[in-house]
PDB file of C-alpha atoms in Angstrom:
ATOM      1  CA  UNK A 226     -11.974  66.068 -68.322  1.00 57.00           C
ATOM      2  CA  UNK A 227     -13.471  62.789 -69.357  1.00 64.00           C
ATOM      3  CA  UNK A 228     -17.012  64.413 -69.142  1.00 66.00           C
ATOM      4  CA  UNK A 229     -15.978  67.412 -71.090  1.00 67.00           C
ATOM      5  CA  UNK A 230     -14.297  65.067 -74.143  1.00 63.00           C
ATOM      6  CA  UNK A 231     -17.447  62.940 -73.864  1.00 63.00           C
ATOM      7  CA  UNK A 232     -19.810  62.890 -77.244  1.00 61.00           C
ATOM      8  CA  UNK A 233     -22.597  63.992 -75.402  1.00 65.00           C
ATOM      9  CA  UNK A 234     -21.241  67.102 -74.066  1.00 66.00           C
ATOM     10  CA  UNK A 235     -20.776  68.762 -77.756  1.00 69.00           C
ATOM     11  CA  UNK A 236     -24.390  69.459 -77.144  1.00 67.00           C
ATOM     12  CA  UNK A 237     -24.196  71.799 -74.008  1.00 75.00           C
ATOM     13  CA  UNK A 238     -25.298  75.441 -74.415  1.00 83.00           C
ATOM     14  CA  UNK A 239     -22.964  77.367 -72.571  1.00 81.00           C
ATOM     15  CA  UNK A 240     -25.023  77.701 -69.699  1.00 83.00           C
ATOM     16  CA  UNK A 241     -25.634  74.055 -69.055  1.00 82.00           C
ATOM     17  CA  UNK A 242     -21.658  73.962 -69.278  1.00 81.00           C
ATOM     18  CA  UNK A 243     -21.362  76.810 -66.770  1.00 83.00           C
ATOM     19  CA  UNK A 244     -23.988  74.546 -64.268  1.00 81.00           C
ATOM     20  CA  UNK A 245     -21.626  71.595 -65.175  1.00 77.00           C
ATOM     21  CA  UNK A 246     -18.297  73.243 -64.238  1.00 81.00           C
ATOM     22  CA  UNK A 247     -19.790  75.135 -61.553  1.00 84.00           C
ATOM     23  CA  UNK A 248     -21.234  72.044 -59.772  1.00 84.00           C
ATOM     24  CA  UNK A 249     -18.108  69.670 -60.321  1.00 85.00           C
ATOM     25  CA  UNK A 250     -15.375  72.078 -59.132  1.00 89.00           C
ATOM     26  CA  UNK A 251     -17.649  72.152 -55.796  1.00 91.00           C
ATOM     27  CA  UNK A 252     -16.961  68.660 -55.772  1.00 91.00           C
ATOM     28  CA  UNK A 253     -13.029  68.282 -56.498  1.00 92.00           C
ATOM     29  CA  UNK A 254     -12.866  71.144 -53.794  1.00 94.00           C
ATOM     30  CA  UNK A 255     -14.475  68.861 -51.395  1.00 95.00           C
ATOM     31  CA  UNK A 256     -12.279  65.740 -52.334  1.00 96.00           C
ATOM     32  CA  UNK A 257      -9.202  67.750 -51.798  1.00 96.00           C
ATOM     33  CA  UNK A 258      -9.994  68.524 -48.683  1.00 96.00           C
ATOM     34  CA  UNK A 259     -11.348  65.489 -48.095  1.00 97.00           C
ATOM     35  CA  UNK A 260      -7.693  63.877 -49.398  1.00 97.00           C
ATOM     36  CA  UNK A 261      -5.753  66.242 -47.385  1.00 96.00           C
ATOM     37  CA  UNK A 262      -7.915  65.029 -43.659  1.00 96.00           C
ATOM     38  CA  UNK A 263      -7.319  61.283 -44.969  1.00 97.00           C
ATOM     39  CA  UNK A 264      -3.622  62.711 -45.318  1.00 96.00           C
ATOM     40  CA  UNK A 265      -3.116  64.198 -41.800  1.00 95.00           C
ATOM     41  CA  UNK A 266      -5.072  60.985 -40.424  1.00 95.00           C
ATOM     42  CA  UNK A 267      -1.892  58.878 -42.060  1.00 95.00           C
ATOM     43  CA  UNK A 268       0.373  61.195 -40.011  1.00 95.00           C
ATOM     44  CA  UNK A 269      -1.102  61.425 -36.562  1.00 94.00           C
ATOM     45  CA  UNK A 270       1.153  60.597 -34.221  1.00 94.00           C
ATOM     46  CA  UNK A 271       0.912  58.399 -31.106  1.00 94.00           C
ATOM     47  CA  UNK A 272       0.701  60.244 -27.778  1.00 93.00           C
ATOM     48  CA  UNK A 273       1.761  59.731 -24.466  1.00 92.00           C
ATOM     49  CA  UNK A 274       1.479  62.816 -22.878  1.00 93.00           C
ATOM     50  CA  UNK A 275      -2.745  63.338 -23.017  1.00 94.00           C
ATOM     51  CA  UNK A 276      -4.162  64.906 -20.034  1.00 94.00           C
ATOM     52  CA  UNK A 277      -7.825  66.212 -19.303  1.00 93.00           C
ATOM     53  CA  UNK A 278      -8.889  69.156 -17.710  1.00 93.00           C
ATOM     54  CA  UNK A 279     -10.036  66.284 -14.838  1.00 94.00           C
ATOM     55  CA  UNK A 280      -6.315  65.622 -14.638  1.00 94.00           C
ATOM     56  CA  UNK A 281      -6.892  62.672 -15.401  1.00 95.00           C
ATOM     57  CA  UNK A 282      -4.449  60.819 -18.290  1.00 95.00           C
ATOM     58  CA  UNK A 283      -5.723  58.633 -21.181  1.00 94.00           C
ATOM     59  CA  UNK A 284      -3.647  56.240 -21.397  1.00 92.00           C
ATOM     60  CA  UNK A 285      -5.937  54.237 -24.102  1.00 95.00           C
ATOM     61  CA  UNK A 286      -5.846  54.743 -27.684  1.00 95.00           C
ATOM     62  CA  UNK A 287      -8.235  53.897 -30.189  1.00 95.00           C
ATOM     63  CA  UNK A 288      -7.758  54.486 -34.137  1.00 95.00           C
ATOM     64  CA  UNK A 289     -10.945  54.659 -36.582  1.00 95.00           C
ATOM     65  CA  UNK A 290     -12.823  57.044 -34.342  1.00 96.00           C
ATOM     66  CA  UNK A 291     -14.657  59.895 -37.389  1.00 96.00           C
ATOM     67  CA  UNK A 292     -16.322  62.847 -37.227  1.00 96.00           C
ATOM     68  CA  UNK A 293     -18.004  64.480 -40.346  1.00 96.00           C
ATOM     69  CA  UNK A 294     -17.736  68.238 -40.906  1.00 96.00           C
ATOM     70  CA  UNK A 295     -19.526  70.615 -42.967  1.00 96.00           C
ATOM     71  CA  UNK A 296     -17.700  72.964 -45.334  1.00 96.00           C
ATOM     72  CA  UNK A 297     -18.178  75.410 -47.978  1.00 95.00           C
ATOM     73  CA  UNK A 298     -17.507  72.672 -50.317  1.00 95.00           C
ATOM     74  CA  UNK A 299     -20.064  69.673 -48.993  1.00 94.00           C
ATOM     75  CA  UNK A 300     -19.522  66.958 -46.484  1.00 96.00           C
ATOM     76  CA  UNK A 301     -16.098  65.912 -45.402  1.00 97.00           C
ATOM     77  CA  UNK A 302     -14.874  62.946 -42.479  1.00 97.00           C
ATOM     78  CA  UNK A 303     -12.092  63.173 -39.976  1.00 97.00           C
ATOM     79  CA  UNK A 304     -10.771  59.767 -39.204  1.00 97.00           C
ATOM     80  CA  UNK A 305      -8.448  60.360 -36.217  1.00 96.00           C
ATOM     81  CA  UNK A 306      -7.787  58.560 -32.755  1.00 96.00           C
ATOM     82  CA  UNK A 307      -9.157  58.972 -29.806  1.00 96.00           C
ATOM     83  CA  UNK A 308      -7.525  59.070 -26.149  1.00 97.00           C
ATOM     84  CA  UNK A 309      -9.400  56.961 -23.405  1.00 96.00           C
ATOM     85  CA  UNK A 310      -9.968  55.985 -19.902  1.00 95.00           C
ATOM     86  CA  UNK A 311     -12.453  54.773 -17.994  1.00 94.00           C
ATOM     87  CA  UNK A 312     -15.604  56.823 -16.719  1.00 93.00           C
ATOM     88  CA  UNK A 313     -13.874  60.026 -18.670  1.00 95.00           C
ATOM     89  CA  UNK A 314     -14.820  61.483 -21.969  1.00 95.00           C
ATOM     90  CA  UNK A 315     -12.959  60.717 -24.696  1.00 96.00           C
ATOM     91  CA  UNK A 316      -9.840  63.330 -26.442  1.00 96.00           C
ATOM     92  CA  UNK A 317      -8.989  64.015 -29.900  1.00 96.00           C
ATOM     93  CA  UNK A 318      -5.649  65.324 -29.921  1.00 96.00           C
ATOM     94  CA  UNK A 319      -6.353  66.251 -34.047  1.00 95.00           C
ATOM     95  CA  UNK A 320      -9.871  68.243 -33.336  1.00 96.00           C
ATOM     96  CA  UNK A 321      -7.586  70.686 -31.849  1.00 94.00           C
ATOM     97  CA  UNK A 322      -5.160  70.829 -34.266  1.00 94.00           C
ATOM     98  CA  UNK A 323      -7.604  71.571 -36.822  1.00 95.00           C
ATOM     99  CA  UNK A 324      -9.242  73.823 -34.488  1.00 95.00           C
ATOM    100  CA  UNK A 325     -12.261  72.411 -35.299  1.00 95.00           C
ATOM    101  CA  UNK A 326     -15.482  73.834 -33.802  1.00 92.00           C
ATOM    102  CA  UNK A 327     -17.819  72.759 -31.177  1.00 89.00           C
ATOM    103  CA  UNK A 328     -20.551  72.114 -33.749  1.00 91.00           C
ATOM    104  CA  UNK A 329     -20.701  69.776 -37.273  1.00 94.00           C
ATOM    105  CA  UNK A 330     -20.489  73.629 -39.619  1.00 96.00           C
ATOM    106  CA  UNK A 331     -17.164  74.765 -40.501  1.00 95.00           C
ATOM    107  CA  UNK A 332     -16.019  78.259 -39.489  1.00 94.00           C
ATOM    108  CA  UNK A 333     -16.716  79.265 -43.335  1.00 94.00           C
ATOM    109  CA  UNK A 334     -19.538  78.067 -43.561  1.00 95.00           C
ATOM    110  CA  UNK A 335     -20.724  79.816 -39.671  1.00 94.00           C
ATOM    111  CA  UNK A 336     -19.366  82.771 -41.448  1.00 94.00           C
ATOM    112  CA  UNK A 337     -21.716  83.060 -44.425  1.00 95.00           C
ATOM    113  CA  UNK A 338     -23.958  82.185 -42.556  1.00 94.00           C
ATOM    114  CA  UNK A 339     -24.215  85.080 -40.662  1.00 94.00           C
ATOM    115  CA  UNK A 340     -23.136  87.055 -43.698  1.00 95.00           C
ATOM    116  CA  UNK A 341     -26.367  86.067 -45.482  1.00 95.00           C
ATOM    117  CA  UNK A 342     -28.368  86.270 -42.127  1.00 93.00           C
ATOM    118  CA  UNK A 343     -27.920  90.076 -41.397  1.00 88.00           C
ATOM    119  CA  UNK A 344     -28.343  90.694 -45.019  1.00 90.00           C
ATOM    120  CA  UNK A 345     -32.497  89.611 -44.685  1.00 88.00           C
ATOM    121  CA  UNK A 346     -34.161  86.746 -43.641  1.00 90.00           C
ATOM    122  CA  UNK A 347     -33.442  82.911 -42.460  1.00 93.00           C
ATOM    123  CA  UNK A 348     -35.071  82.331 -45.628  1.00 94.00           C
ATOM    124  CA  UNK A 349     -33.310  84.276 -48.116  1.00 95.00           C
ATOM    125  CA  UNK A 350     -30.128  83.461 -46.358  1.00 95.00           C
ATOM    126  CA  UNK A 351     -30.887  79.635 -46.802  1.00 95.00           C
ATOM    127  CA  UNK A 352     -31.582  80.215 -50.077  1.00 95.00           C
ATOM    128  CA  UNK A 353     -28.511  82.362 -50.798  1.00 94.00           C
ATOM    129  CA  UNK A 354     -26.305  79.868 -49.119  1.00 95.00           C
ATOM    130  CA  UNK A 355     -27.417  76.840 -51.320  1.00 94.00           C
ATOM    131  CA  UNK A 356     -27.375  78.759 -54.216  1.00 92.00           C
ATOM    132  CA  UNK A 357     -23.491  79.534 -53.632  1.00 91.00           C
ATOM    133  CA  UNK A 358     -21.689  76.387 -52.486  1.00 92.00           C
ATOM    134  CA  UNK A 359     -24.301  73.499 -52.943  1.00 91.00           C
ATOM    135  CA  UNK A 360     -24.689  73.189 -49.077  1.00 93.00           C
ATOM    136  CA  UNK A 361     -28.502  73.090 -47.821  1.00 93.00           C
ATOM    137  CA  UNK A 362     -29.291  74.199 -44.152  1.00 94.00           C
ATOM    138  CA  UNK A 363     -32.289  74.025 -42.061  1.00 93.00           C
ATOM    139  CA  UNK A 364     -33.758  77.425 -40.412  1.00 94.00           C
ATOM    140  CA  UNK A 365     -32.880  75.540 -37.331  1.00 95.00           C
ATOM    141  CA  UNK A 366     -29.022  74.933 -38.108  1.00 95.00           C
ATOM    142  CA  UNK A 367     -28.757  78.785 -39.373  1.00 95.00           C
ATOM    143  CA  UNK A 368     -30.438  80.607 -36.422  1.00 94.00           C
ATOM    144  CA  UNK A 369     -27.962  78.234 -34.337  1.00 94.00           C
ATOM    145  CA  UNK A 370     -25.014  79.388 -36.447  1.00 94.00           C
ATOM    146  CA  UNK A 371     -26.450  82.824 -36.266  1.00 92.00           C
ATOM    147  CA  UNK A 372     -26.602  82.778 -32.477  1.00 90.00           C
ATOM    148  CA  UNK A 373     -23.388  81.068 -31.633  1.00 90.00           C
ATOM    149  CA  UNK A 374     -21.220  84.084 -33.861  1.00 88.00           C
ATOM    150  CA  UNK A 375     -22.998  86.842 -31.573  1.00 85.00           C
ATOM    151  CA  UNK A 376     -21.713  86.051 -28.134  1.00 85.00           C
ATOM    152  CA  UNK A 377     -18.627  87.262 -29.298  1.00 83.00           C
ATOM    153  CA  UNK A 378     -19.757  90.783 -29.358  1.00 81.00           C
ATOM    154  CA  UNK A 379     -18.971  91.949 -25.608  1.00 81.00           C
ATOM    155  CA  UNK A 380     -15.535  90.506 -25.995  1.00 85.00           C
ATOM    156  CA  UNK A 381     -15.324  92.213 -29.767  1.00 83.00           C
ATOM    157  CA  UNK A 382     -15.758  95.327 -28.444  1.00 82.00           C
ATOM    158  CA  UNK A 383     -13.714  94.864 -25.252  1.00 82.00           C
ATOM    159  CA  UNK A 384     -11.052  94.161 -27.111  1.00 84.00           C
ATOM    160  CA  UNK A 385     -11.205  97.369 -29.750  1.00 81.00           C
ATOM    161  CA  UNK A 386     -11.783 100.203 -27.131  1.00 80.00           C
ATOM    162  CA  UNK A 387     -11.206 103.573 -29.075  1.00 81.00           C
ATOM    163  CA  UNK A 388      -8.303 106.119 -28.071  1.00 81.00           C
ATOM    164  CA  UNK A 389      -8.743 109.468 -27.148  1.00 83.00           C
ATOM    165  CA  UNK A 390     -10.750 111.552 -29.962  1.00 84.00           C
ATOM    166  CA  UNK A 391      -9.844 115.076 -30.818  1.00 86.00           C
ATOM    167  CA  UNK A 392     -11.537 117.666 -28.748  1.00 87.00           C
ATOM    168  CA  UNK A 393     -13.126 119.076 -32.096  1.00 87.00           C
ATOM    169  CA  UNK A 394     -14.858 115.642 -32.363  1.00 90.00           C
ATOM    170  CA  UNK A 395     -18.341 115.254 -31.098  1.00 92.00           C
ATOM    171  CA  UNK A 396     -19.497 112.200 -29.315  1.00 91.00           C
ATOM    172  CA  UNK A 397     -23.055 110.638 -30.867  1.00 92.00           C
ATOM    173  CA  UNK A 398     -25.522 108.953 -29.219  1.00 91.00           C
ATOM    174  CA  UNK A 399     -28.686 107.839 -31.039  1.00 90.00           C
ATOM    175  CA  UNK A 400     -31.246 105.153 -29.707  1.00 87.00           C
ATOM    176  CA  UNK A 401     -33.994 103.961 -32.070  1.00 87.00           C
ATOM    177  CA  UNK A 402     -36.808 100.941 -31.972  1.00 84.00           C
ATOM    178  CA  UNK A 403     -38.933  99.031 -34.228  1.00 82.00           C
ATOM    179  CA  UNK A 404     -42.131  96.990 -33.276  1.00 79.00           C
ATOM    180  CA  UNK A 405     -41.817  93.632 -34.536  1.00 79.00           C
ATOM    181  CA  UNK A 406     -44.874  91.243 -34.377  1.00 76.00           C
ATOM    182  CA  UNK A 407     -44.957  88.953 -31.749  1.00 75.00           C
ATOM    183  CA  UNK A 408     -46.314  85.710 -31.259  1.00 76.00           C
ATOM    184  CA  UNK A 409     -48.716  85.812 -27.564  1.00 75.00           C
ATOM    185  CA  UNK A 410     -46.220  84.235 -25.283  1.00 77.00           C
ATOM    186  CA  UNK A 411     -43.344  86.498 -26.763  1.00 76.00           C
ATOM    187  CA  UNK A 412     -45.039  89.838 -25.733  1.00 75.00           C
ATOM    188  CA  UNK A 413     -44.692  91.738 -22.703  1.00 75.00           C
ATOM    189  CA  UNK A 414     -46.595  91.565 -20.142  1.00 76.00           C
ATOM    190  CA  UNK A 415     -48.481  94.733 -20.222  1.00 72.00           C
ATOM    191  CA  UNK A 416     -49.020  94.274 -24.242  1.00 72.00           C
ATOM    192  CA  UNK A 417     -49.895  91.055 -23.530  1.00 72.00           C
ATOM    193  CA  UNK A 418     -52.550  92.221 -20.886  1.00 73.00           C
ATOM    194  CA  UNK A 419     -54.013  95.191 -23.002  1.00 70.00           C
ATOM    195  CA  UNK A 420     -54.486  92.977 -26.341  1.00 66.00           C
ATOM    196  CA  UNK A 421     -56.453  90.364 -24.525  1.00 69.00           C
ATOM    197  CA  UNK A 422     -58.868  93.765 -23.562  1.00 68.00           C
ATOM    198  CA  UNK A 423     -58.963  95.620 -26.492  1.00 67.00           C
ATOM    199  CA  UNK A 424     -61.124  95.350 -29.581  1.00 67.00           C
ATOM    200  CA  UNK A 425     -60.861  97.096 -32.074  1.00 61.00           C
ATOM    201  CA  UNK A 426     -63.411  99.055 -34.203  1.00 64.00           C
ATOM    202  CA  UNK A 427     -62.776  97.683 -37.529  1.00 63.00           C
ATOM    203  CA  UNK A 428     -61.953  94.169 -38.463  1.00 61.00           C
ATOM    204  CA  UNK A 429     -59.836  95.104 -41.453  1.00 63.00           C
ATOM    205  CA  UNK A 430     -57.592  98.050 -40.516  1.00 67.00           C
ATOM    206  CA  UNK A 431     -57.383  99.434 -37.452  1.00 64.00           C
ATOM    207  CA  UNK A 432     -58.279 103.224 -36.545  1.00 64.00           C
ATOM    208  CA  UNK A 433     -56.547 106.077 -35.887  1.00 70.00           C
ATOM    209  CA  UNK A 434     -54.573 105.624 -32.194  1.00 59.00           C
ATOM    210  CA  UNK A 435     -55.704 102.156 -32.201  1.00 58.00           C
ATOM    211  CA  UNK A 436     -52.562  99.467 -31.428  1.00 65.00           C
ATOM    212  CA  UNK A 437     -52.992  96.048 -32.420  1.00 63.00           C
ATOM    213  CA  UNK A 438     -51.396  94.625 -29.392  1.00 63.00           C
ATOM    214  CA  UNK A 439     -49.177  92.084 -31.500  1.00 70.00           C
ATOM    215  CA  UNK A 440     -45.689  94.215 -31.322  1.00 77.00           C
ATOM    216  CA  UNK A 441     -42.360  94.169 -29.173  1.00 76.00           C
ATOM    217  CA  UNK A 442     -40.074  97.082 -29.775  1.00 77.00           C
ATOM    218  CA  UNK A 443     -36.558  96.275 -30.754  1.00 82.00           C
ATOM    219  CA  UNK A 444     -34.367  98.449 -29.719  1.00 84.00           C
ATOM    220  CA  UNK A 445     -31.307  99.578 -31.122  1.00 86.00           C
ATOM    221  CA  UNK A 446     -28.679 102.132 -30.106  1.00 88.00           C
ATOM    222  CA  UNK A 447     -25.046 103.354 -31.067  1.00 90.00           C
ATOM    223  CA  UNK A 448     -22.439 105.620 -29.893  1.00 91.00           C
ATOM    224  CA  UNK A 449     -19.589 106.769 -32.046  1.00 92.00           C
ATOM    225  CA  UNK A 450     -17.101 109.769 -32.367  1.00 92.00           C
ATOM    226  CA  UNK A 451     -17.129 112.019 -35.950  1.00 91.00           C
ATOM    227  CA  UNK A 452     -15.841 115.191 -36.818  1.00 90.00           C
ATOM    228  CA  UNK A 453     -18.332 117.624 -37.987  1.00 88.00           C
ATOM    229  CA  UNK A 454     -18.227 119.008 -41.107  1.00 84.00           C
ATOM    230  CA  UNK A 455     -19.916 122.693 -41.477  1.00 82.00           C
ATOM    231  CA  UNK A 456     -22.536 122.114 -44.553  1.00 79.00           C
ATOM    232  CA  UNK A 457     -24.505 125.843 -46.131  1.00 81.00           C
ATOM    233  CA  UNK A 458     -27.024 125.280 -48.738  1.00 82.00           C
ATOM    234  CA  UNK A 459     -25.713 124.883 -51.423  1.00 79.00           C
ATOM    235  CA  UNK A 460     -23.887 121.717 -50.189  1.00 74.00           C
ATOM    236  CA  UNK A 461     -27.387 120.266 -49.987  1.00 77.00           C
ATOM    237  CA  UNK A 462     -29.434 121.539 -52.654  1.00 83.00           C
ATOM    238  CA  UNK A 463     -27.114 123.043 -55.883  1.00 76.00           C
ATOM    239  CA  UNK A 464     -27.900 126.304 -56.853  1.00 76.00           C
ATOM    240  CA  UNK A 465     -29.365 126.890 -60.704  1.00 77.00           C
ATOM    241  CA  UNK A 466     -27.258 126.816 -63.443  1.00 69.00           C
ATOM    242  CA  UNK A 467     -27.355 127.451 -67.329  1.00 55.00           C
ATOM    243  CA  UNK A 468     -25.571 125.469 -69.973  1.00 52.00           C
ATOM    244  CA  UNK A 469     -22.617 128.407 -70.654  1.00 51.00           C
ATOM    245  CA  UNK A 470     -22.227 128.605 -66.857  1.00 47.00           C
ATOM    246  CA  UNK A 471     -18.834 127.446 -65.702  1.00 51.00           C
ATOM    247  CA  UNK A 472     -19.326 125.260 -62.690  1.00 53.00           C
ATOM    248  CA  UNK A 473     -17.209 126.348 -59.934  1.00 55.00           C
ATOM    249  CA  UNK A 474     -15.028 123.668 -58.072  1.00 52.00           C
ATOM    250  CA  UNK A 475     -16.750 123.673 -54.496  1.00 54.00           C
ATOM    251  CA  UNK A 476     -14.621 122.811 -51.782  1.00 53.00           C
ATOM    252  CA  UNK A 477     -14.375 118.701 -50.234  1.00 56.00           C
ATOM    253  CA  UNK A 478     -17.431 118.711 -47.767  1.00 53.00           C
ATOM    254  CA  UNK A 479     -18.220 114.792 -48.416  1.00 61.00           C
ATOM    255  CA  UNK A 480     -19.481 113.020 -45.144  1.00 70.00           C
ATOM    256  CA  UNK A 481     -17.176 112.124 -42.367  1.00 79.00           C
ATOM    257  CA  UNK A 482     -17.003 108.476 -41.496  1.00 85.00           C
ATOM    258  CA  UNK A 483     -17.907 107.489 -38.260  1.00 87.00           C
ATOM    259  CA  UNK A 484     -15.390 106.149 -35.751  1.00 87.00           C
ATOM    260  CA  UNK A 485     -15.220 103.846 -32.671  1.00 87.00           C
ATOM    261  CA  UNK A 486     -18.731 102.880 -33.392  1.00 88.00           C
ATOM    262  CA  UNK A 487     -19.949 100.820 -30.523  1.00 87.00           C
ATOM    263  CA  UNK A 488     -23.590  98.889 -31.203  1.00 85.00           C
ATOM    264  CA  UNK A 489     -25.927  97.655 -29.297  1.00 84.00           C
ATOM    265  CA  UNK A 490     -29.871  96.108 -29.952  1.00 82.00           C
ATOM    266  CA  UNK A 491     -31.800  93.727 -27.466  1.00 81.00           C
ATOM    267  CA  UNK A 492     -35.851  92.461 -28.049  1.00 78.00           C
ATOM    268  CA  UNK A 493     -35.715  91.358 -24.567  1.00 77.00           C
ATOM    269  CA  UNK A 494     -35.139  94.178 -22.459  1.00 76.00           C
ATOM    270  CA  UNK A 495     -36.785  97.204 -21.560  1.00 71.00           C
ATOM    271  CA  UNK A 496     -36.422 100.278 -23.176  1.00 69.00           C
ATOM    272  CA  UNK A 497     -35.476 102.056 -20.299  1.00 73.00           C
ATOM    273  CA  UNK A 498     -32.768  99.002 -19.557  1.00 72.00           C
ATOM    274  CA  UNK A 499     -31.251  99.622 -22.939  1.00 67.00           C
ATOM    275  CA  UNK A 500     -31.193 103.274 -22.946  1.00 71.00           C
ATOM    276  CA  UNK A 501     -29.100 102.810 -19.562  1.00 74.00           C
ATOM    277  CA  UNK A 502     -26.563 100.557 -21.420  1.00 71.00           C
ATOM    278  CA  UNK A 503     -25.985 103.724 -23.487  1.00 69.00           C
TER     279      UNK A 503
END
């Protein structure tokens, strides 16, 4: 408020107020949560009852031990105590009641980041991820994030196994790839083999049925039940009509929406491999 009353802010377009208000309420976010850890660090409570996973009990307690954390909102620190004993690793009683994760990114922060990742690329995510909370990450922290939030797929889809579908519902099954280019070491062994062979005719473009060699196929499949939904042509292509024509109300044929849609996409394995996971 004391910026905003200030002399020199009677000059501000209204877009150099927007940057103003846009970049300081990033901050006060961060220094309420920052207020509210410094608040729960007041509160922790000594314990008597810590035990490992080793079994074994820390029975030391030291205060002042921090952490810093990532958000949505900038950099935070999480002052808390930590549980000893000798030749053990040390406990934080308050990491787990924050549920904080095994890395220094917060959960929302993990979570646009793989938003912003599927979206394009690492770049454009980085990019897009700066541009909306302030926060700057390296192509190394967001392929990390990235990677971390997709080991949770098998147990995602464990977890969400679809009923029984209606026998008038037909099962899909539909496997595609995409050759991606490769660095040498990345290829397969046979493409890796036939490039170091091969030359091609031009230097510029290759020729018809020529392969450059540089290419692994993604692959990429899904299964999913939908009813089908009878279409005749003039669902697909509308028939002619004149100004004094009176349309005629045709009858709700709009695309069914897929259900129990179960993905699945690997670089690494064979094609055959994948198409057996279908």
């Amino acid at each position: 408020m004391t910026e905003l009353g200030a002399d020199q802010s009677e000059a501000w377009t209204h877009g150099a107020l927007e940057d103003h208000l846009s970049e300081r309420s990033r901050e006060l976010m961060r220094q309420l949560y920052q207020d509210r850890l410094d608040s729960q660090t007041l509160r922790e409570q000594h314990r008597t009852d810590i035990v490992g996973v080793d079994q074994v009990a820390r029975t030391r307690v030291e205060r002042g031990h921090q952490r810093a954390l990532t958000t949505v909102f900038g950099e935070v620190t999480l002052t808390r105590k930590a549980y000893r004993a000798p030749k053990t690793v040390n406990l934080y009683p308050a990491d787990d009641v924050l549920n904080l994760p095994g890395g220094k990114h917060s959960d929302g922060l993990a979570k646009l980041a793989v938003i912003e990742s599927v979206r394009g690329s690492f770049d454009t995510a980085i990019e897009a991820i700066t541009r909306g909370t302030g926060v700057v990450l390296g192509k190394p922290q967001i392929l990390a994030l990235t990677a971390r939030a997709a080991v949770d797929v098998p147990a995602f889809y464990a977890a969400r196994r679809p009923g029984r579908s209606p026998d008038t519902d037909v099962l899909v099954m539909t496997n595609d790839g995409k050759g991606i280019r490769m660095r040498p070491d990345g290829l397969r062994e046979i493409t890796r083999k036939a490039a170091a062979t091969t030359t091609n005719k031009l230097a510029t473009r290759l020729s018809p049925g020529e392969k450059s060699g540089r290419k692994r196929m993604a692959e990429l499949g899904a299964v999913y039940d939908i009813t089908p939904v009878p279409r005749v042509a003039t669902d697909i292509i509308a028939p002619p009509t004149t100004t004094t024509a009176t349309s005629t109300p045709q009858p709700d044929n709009r695309r069914r929406r897929a259900r129990g849609k179960w993905l699945t996409g690997s670089i690494t394995d064979d094609p055959d491999c994948h198409r057996d996971h279908l």
